[in-house]
Structures are given as C-alpha cells and as structure tokens.
C-alpha cells in the first residue's frame, strides 16, 4: 500500500509539472523561491535562537498539513536535551531544510536574475540558516557555492594583484 500511494503521489507531481511547464513564468517562480528561502531562513534562525535562549521549541508543522513521518515534539526535545537542537524550519529533517535553501542561496549569491542591493545581507542570512542546521552536506555545498561566487568576482581583476587575491582567497577557504 505504501508503494502504491507513493507512486500515485509522484505521478501527480510529474503530471502537474508537465502540464504547467508551458505556462510557467521563470521570473515569478524565482521571486517566489527567493521569498520562501528568505522566510524559511529567518524562521530557522528564530527557531534556533528561541530554543537556545528561552528553551522553547517553535512549532515545525505548517498547519493544517500533517507531518508524513511519525515524529513527535517530545522525541525532538528529548534528542535536543541529550545532544543539541538542530532547527528544522518547516521541514521534517534539518538536512531537508539545508537542501531547500541551497538553490535559493545560489540565486542570491549570483544575483540572478538581477542585482538587488539587499542580496548580500540576505545571502549572509541564508548562510547562517544553513550553518545552524548543522547539515554537513548543506554546509559543504554552501561553502562551495560561496567559493565559486568569490572566485568569479575576483577573476575579473587582472594582473598580479588579481592573482594574489585569488591565491589569498583560495588559501583562506
């Protein structure tokens, strides 16, 4: 039964993607992705800060949607009390949160589709959110994206000063 319901769900996703691909507006979709990335990043940081300062776990369910896995708040608090709390945002797993934030981080880092004066601050906020999830995959990919962005901006500088900057930044990273 579980495999059948999973097949039906994924088939529905594929059908929706195929049918809506002709009517999709890329710029609107990117604006939505960036807005959701910013909102989830702020919530992850708030969830981490409130738990560490006050000891209260902010809810991680988006009502009225139920969580598909059997996770209770007591189980999360028990693990957090024994080890440390990894903020989830609105996701079931901190790794899922980091995976969701990475594409938004890339769009903010490379200022796509257009340069926004607030992109640098938002990029730092998303990076902090990825780091507080303590997802090793998310942190490694975020550092790689950041390295590529820095090398791309430094690459435009020519001459010995540009080479020195590339060597210095590569050494630091």
Tab-separated table of C-alpha atoms in Angstrom:
chain	number	residue	atom	x	y	z
A	1	UNK	CA	0.000	0.000	0.000
A	2	UNK	CA	2.844	2.390	0.859
A	3	UNK	CA	4.489	1.903	-2.556
A	4	UNK	CA	1.191	2.432	-4.365
A	5	UNK	CA	0.443	5.688	-2.556
A	6	UNK	CA	3.997	6.920	-3.166
A	7	UNK	CA	3.655	6.067	-6.879
A	8	UNK	CA	0.343	7.945	-7.099
A	9	UNK	CA	1.799	10.981	-5.311
A	10	UNK	CA	4.916	11.173	-7.501
A	11	UNK	CA	2.856	10.583	-10.646
A	12	UNK	CA	0.666	13.523	-9.649
A	13	UNK	CA	3.755	15.722	-9.202
A	14	UNK	CA	5.108	14.755	-12.615
A	15	UNK	CA	1.762	15.362	-14.328
A	16	UNK	CA	1.435	18.791	-12.687
A	17	UNK	CA	4.978	19.711	-13.750
A	18	UNK	CA	4.456	18.594	-17.337
A	19	UNK	CA	1.102	20.362	-17.680
A	20	UNK	CA	2.237	23.605	-16.079
A	21	UNK	CA	5.623	23.854	-17.814
A	22	UNK	CA	4.147	25.783	-20.749
A	23	UNK	CA	2.539	28.396	-18.515
A	24	UNK	CA	5.376	28.848	-16.019
A	25	UNK	CA	6.901	32.304	-15.690
A	26	UNK	CA	10.552	31.938	-14.706
A	27	UNK	CA	10.944	35.362	-13.086
A	28	UNK	CA	7.820	34.906	-10.975
A	29	UNK	CA	8.973	31.445	-9.899
A	30	UNK	CA	12.398	32.776	-8.917
A	31	UNK	CA	10.835	35.601	-6.902
A	32	UNK	CA	8.677	33.056	-5.064
A	33	UNK	CA	11.692	30.790	-4.439
A	34	UNK	CA	13.752	33.701	-3.115
A	35	UNK	CA	10.914	34.879	-0.868
A	36	UNK	CA	10.351	31.406	0.554
A	37	UNK	CA	14.102	30.934	1.042
A	38	UNK	CA	14.288	34.185	2.990
A	39	UNK	CA	11.207	33.375	5.118
A	40	UNK	CA	12.389	29.855	5.943
A	41	UNK	CA	15.903	31.117	6.745
A	42	UNK	CA	14.521	33.678	9.179
A	43	UNK	CA	12.310	31.012	10.777
A	44	UNK	CA	15.206	28.547	11.136
A	45	UNK	CA	17.372	31.187	12.805
A	46	UNK	CA	14.455	32.226	15.058
A	47	UNK	CA	13.784	28.589	15.948
A	48	UNK	CA	17.448	28.078	16.881
A	49	UNK	CA	17.714	31.348	18.843
A	50	UNK	CA	14.451	30.923	20.779
A	51	UNK	CA	15.360	27.362	21.749
A	52	UNK	CA	18.872	28.309	22.897
A	53	UNK	CA	17.803	31.467	24.764
A	54	UNK	CA	14.405	30.559	26.203
A	55	UNK	CA	14.308	26.772	25.824
A	56	UNK	CA	11.035	26.819	23.898
A	57	UNK	CA	10.660	24.884	20.664
A	58	UNK	CA	8.822	26.866	17.997
A	59	UNK	CA	6.378	24.693	16.050
A	60	UNK	CA	7.711	22.981	12.986
A	61	UNK	CA	4.419	21.991	11.393
A	62	UNK	CA	2.765	24.174	8.819
A	63	UNK	CA	-0.863	23.924	9.742
A	64	UNK	CA	-3.127	22.339	8.539
A	65	UNK	CA	-0.651	19.986	6.840
A	66	UNK	CA	0.218	16.936	8.896
A	67	UNK	CA	3.718	15.524	9.023
A	68	UNK	CA	4.034	12.368	6.975
A	69	UNK	CA	6.500	10.638	9.314
A	70	UNK	CA	5.783	9.716	12.890
A	71	UNK	CA	7.702	12.453	14.720
A	72	UNK	CA	6.554	13.935	17.967
A	73	UNK	CA	7.691	17.135	19.616
A	74	UNK	CA	8.646	15.153	22.715
A	75	UNK	CA	11.047	12.996	20.714
A	76	UNK	CA	12.713	16.079	19.201
A	77	UNK	CA	13.028	17.758	22.611
A	78	UNK	CA	14.454	14.543	24.081
A	79	UNK	CA	17.153	14.396	21.403
A	80	UNK	CA	17.813	18.133	21.751
A	81	UNK	CA	18.231	17.805	25.513
A	82	UNK	CA	20.695	14.937	25.125
A	83	UNK	CA	22.787	16.394	22.336
A	84	UNK	CA	21.921	19.733	20.767
A	85	UNK	CA	18.970	21.146	18.906
A	86	UNK	CA	19.124	21.203	15.126
A	87	UNK	CA	16.473	23.604	13.799
A	88	UNK	CA	14.170	22.108	11.201
A	89	UNK	CA	12.251	25.112	9.945
A	90	UNK	CA	9.084	23.721	8.407
A	91	UNK	CA	10.778	20.508	7.308
A	92	UNK	CA	10.957	17.063	8.882
A	93	UNK	CA	14.751	16.890	8.852
A	94	UNK	CA	17.408	19.631	9.131
A	95	UNK	CA	19.110	18.192	6.052
A	96	UNK	CA	15.927	18.754	4.034
A	97	UNK	CA	15.903	22.380	5.147
A	98	UNK	CA	19.507	22.847	4.003
A	99	UNK	CA	18.750	21.167	0.660
A	100	UNK	CA	15.805	23.502	0.129
A	101	UNK	CA	17.852	26.605	0.985
A	102	UNK	CA	20.772	25.800	-1.350
A	103	UNK	CA	19.112	26.735	-4.691
A	104	UNK	CA	17.877	30.000	-3.181
A	105	UNK	CA	21.385	30.653	-1.876
A	106	UNK	CA	22.776	30.164	-5.380
A	107	UNK	CA	20.301	32.644	-6.850
A	108	UNK	CA	21.125	35.198	-4.155
A	109	UNK	CA	24.891	34.682	-4.487
A	110	UNK	CA	24.964	35.092	-8.231
A	111	UNK	CA	22.301	37.859	-8.197
A	112	UNK	CA	20.066	36.124	-10.662
A	113	UNK	CA	18.004	37.385	-12.500
A	114	UNK	CA	19.031	40.919	-11.474
A	115	UNK	CA	21.247	42.607	-8.904
A	116	UNK	CA	19.457	43.658	-5.729
A	117	UNK	CA	21.181	45.871	-3.127
A	118	UNK	CA	19.925	43.612	-0.316
A	119	UNK	CA	21.266	40.369	-1.831
A	120	UNK	CA	24.469	40.404	0.246
A	121	UNK	CA	22.588	40.654	3.554
A	122	UNK	CA	20.068	38.022	2.521
A	123	UNK	CA	22.909	35.757	1.383
A	124	UNK	CA	24.513	36.039	4.822
A	125	UNK	CA	21.173	35.252	6.462
A	126	UNK	CA	20.668	32.145	4.309
A	127	UNK	CA	24.255	31.035	5.008
A	128	UNK	CA	23.678	31.378	8.760
A	129	UNK	CA	20.458	29.363	8.460
A	130	UNK	CA	22.281	26.586	6.600
A	131	UNK	CA	25.072	26.565	9.184
A	132	UNK	CA	22.720	26.348	12.188
A	133	UNK	CA	21.000	23.296	10.674
A	134	UNK	CA	24.430	21.619	11.037
A	135	UNK	CA	23.771	19.613	7.895
A	136	UNK	CA	27.225	18.596	6.671
A	137	UNK	CA	26.023	18.265	3.081
A	138	UNK	CA	24.395	21.695	3.235
A	139	UNK	CA	27.468	23.324	4.769
A	140	UNK	CA	29.867	21.783	2.250
A	141	UNK	CA	27.714	22.776	-0.726
A	142	UNK	CA	27.161	26.275	0.695
A	143	UNK	CA	30.928	26.756	1.107
A	144	UNK	CA	31.448	25.511	-2.456
A	145	UNK	CA	28.847	27.958	-3.771
A	146	UNK	CA	30.412	30.780	-1.770
A	147	UNK	CA	33.873	29.856	-3.080
A	148	UNK	CA	32.640	29.873	-6.670
A	149	UNK	CA	30.996	33.244	-6.154
A	150	UNK	CA	34.130	34.758	-4.620
A	151	UNK	CA	36.377	33.339	-7.338
A	152	UNK	CA	34.022	34.638	-10.007
A	153	UNK	CA	34.114	38.149	-8.563
A	154	UNK	CA	37.898	38.052	-8.104
A	155	UNK	CA	38.501	36.602	-11.582
A	156	UNK	CA	37.522	39.873	-13.181
A	157	UNK	CA	40.591	41.568	-11.635
A	158	UNK	CA	43.641	41.312	-13.912
A	159	UNK	CA	47.352	41.433	-13.237
A	160	UNK	CA	49.488	40.398	-10.267
A	161	UNK	CA	47.061	41.911	-7.747
A	162	UNK	CA	44.256	39.745	-9.126
A	163	UNK	CA	46.438	36.637	-8.940
A	164	UNK	CA	47.435	37.490	-5.378
A	165	UNK	CA	43.761	37.909	-4.399
A	166	UNK	CA	42.851	34.523	-5.921
A	167	UNK	CA	45.697	32.802	-4.073
A	168	UNK	CA	44.800	34.530	-0.798
A	169	UNK	CA	41.086	33.728	-1.002
A	170	UNK	CA	41.758	30.113	-2.049
A	171	UNK	CA	44.138	29.708	0.892
A	172	UNK	CA	41.600	31.139	3.333
A	173	UNK	CA	38.803	28.905	2.045
